[in-house]
Amino acid sequence: DAGITQSPRYKITETGRQVTLMCHQTWSHSYMFWYRQDLGHGLRLIYYSAAADITDKGEVPDGYVVSRSKTENFPLTLESATRSQTSVYFCASAGQGGNAGELFFGEGSRLTVL
Amino acid sequence: QKEVEQDPGPLSVPEGAIVSLNCTYSNSAFQYFMWYRQYSRKGPELLMYTYSSGNKEDGRFTAQVDKSSKYISLFIRDSQPSDSATYLCAMRNAGGTSYGKLTFGQGTILTVHP
């Protein structure tokens, strides 16, 4: 199906474990983003990518790693999960056409760190 | 102080009411202003998109931007139960380096009851 998909949708892990959240888009959008959503904070940008092999930090990058070897995939890795990383994570993409910089979001990955 | 402030509500209105949602911001460099709607357990989806100051209307929805006051609004006319969702304001600077890098408000939870 066309669009942006995230997996897993739900994940429970323990403190100190490594977790990877996957994101795949079928629009060939150049730009991809990872946001986290927490009560009282809205959505905050973790990392973004302007193209394959180009990534940069957002507002809250500490404890996260990203890579983008292919245009369509943008995985987010928590190298050693902490309780403060319990959150809902949204992947988004943006293309060059339409509303400049309009974000298209996935359905989210709900992560709980025990 | 957050760059973007949004009253989280919750806001409960009867069907048919006019709803007013607002955000204030402090960063005068913001040039693009958006409203996203987010249903429960779903990703945000773009509702309204405006550039600089002025009004924009789309069906029952009107977005207003007052850059002199650093204040944006979303009005929903003839509200419907299907409008029940969280509404997020978002904004960004102009320029290619800000593409897709949005600063969000905390979101307002709206319930429209029949």
Coordinates of C-alpha atoms in Angstrom, one line a residue:
Chain A
D1 CA 0.0 0.0 0.0
A2 CA 1.2 3.5 -0.7
G3 CA 2.0 5.8 2.2
I4 CA 4.2 5.7 5.2
T5 CA 4.3 2.7 7.5
Q6 CA 5.9 2.3 10.9
S7 CA 6.8 -0.9 12.7
P8 CA 6.3 -2.1 15.3
R9 CA 3.2 -0.3 16.3
Y10 CA 3.6 -1.3 20.0
K11 CA 6.8 -2.3 21.8
I12 CA 7.6 -3.0 25.4
T13 CA 11.3 -3.3 26.4
E14 CA 13.5 -3.0 29.4
T15 CA 16.0 -0.4 30.4
G16 CA 19.4 -0.8 28.7
R17 CA 18.1 -2.8 25.7
Q18 CA 18.6 -1.6 22.1
V19 CA 15.4 -1.0 20.2
T20 CA 15.0 -0.1 16.5
L21 CA 11.8 1.5 15.1
M22 CA 11.3 1.1 11.4
C23 CA 9.9 3.6 9.0
H24 CA 9.1 3.0 5.3
Q25 CA 7.6 5.4 2.7
T26 CA 6.5 4.7 -0.8
W27 CA 6.2 8.3 -2.1
S28 CA 10.0 8.8 -2.8
H29 CA 9.9 11.9 -0.6
S30 CA 13.3 13.4 -0.1
Y31 CA 12.8 14.4 3.5
M32 CA 12.1 12.2 6.4
F33 CA 11.7 12.9 10.1
W34 CA 11.3 11.3 13.5
Y35 CA 9.2 13.1 16.1
R36 CA 8.3 12.0 19.6
Q37 CA 5.0 12.9 21.3
D38 CA 4.7 13.3 25.0
L39 CA 1.9 14.7 27.2
G40 CA 2.5 18.4 27.8
H41 CA 5.2 18.7 25.1
G42 CA 3.4 18.1 21.9
L43 CA 5.6 16.7 19.1
R44 CA 9.4 17.3 19.2
L45 CA 11.8 16.6 16.4
I46 CA 14.5 14.0 17.2
Y47 CA 16.3 13.6 13.8
Y48 CA 15.7 14.5 10.2
S49 CA 17.1 13.6 6.8
A50 CA 17.1 15.7 3.7
A51 CA 18.1 12.8 1.4
A52 CA 19.8 9.4 1.5
D53 CA 23.0 9.5 3.5
I54 CA 22.2 13.0 4.9
T55 CA 20.9 13.2 8.5
D56 CA 21.0 15.8 11.1
K57 CA 19.9 16.4 14.7
G58 CA 16.7 17.9 15.8
E59 CA 15.6 19.3 19.2
V60 CA 16.0 16.1 21.3
P61 CA 18.5 13.8 19.6
D62 CA 20.4 12.4 22.7
G63 CA 20.1 8.7 23.1
Y64 CA 19.0 8.1 19.5
V65 CA 20.8 7.1 16.3
V66 CA 19.5 7.2 12.7
S67 CA 20.6 6.0 9.3
R68 CA 19.3 6.4 5.8
S69 CA 21.0 4.2 3.3
K70 CA 17.9 4.2 1.0
T71 CA 15.5 7.0 0.3
E72 CA 12.4 5.0 1.4
N73 CA 13.7 3.8 4.8
F74 CA 14.6 5.8 7.9
P75 CA 15.1 3.6 11.0
L76 CA 15.5 5.1 14.5
T77 CA 17.6 3.2 17.1
L78 CA 17.6 3.6 20.8
E79 CA 21.0 2.3 21.7
S80 CA 20.4 1.8 25.4
A81 CA 16.7 2.5 26.2
T82 CA 15.8 4.6 29.3
R83 CA 12.5 5.1 31.0
S84 CA 12.4 8.8 29.8
Q85 CA 12.3 7.4 26.2
T86 CA 8.8 5.9 26.8
S87 CA 6.8 7.8 24.3
V88 CA 4.9 7.7 21.0
Y89 CA 7.2 8.0 18.1
F90 CA 6.1 9.3 14.7
C91 CA 7.9 9.1 11.4
A92 CA 7.0 11.6 8.8
S93 CA 8.0 12.5 5.2
A94 CA 7.8 15.6 3.1
G95 CA 8.2 16.1 -0.7
Q96 CA 9.0 19.1 -2.8
G97 CA 5.5 19.6 -4.3
G98 CA 2.2 20.8 -2.8
N99 CA 2.4 22.7 0.4
A100 CA 6.1 23.4 1.0
G101 CA 7.3 21.2 3.8
E102 CA 3.9 19.6 4.6
L103 CA 4.5 16.6 6.7
F104 CA 2.8 13.2 6.1
F105 CA 2.9 11.2 9.3
G106 CA 2.8 7.5 10.0
E107 CA 0.5 6.0 12.6
G108 CA 3.1 6.0 15.3
S109 CA 5.1 3.5 17.3
R110 CA 4.1 3.3 21.0
L111 CA 7.2 2.4 23.1
T112 CA 7.2 1.6 26.7
V113 CA 10.5 1.2 28.6
L114 CA 10.3 -0.6 31.9
Chain B
Q1 CA 8.9 29.4 28.2
K2 CA 7.9 27.3 25.2
E3 CA 8.2 28.8 21.7
V4 CA 4.6 27.9 21.0
E5 CA 1.9 27.9 23.6
Q6 CA -1.4 26.2 23.1
D7 CA -4.2 25.7 25.6
P8 CA -4.5 21.9 26.0
G9 CA -8.1 22.1 27.0
P10 CA -9.9 19.8 27.0
L11 CA -12.7 21.6 25.2
S12 CA -16.2 20.2 25.1
V13 CA -18.9 21.7 22.9
P14 CA -22.3 20.8 21.6
E15 CA -22.8 19.8 17.9
G16 CA -23.3 22.9 15.8
A17 CA -21.2 25.2 17.9
I18 CA -18.4 27.4 16.6
V19 CA -15.1 26.3 18.0
S20 CA -12.1 28.6 18.4
L21 CA -8.6 27.2 18.9
N22 CA -5.6 29.4 19.5
C23 CA -1.8 29.4 19.7
T24 CA 0.7 32.1 20.6
Y25 CA 4.3 32.0 19.7
S26 CA 7.5 33.9 20.5
N27 CA 9.7 33.3 17.5
S28 CA 9.2 36.2 15.0
A29 CA 11.1 34.1 12.3
F30 CA 8.1 31.7 11.9
Q31 CA 6.6 32.2 8.5
Y32 CA 4.6 29.1 7.8
F33 CA 1.7 28.1 10.0
M34 CA -0.3 24.9 10.1
W35 CA -3.0 23.1 11.9
Y36 CA -2.9 19.4 12.2
R37 CA -5.8 17.1 13.4
Q38 CA -5.0 13.9 15.2
Y39 CA -7.5 11.2 15.9
S40 CA -6.9 8.9 18.8
R41 CA -4.1 6.4 18.2
K42 CA -3.4 7.9 14.8
G43 CA -0.8 10.1 13.2
P44 CA -1.5 13.9 12.7
E45 CA -2.9 14.9 9.4
L46 CA -2.6 18.4 7.9
L47 CA -5.8 20.4 8.1
M48 CA -4.8 24.0 7.2
Y49 CA -1.7 25.6 5.8
T50 CA -1.0 29.3 5.6
Y51 CA 2.0 31.4 4.8
S52 CA 2.6 34.7 6.6
S53 CA -0.4 36.8 7.9
G54 CA -4.0 36.6 6.8
N55 CA -7.0 34.3 6.6
K56 CA -7.6 31.1 4.8
E57 CA -10.9 29.3 4.5
D58 CA -11.6 25.7 3.6
G59 CA -15.2 24.6 4.1
R60 CA -16.1 24.8 7.7
F61 CA -12.5 25.6 8.7
T62 CA -10.9 29.1 8.8
A63 CA -7.3 29.7 9.8
Q64 CA -6.1 33.2 10.8
V65 CA -2.6 34.4 11.3
D66 CA -1.7 37.7 13.0
K67 CA 2.0 38.0 12.9
S68 CA 2.1 41.4 14.6
S69 CA 0.5 39.8 17.7
K70 CA 2.2 36.4 17.2
Y71 CA -1.1 34.7 17.4
I72 CA -2.8 32.1 15.2
S73 CA -6.4 30.8 15.3
L74 CA -8.5 28.0 13.9
F75 CA -12.2 28.4 13.7
I76 CA -14.5 25.4 13.1
R77 CA -18.1 26.3 12.1
D78 CA -21.1 24.0 12.6
S79 CA -18.9 21.6 14.5
Q80 CA -19.7 17.8 14.2
P81 CA -19.0 14.8 16.4
S82 CA -16.5 13.7 13.7
D83 CA -14.5 16.8 14.5
S84 CA -13.6 15.3 17.9
A85 CA -9.9 15.0 17.9
T86 CA -6.7 16.7 19.1
Y87 CA -5.8 19.8 17.2
L88 CA -2.1 20.8 17.0
C89 CA -0.8 24.1 15.8
A90 CA 2.6 24.0 14.1
M91 CA 4.9 26.5 12.5
R92 CA 8.4 26.9 11.0
N93 CA 10.8 29.3 9.6
A94 CA 11.2 30.2 5.9
G95 CA 14.1 28.7 4.0
G96 CA 15.1 25.3 2.8
T97 CA 17.0 24.4 5.9
S98 CA 13.7 24.6 7.9
Y99 CA 11.8 22.3 5.5
G100 CA 9.6 20.0 7.6
K101 CA 11.2 21.1 10.9
L102 CA 8.1 22.1 12.7
T103 CA 7.6 23.5 16.2
F104 CA 4.3 22.2 17.6
G105 CA 2.0 23.4 20.3
Q106 CA 0.9 20.9 23.0
G107 CA -2.4 20.2 21.2
T108 CA -6.0 20.9 22.3
I109 CA -8.3 18.0 22.9
L110 CA -11.7 18.8 21.4
T111 CA -14.9 16.8 22.0
V112 CA -18.1 17.6 20.1
H113 CA -21.1 15.9 21.6
P114 CA -24.4 15.3 19.8

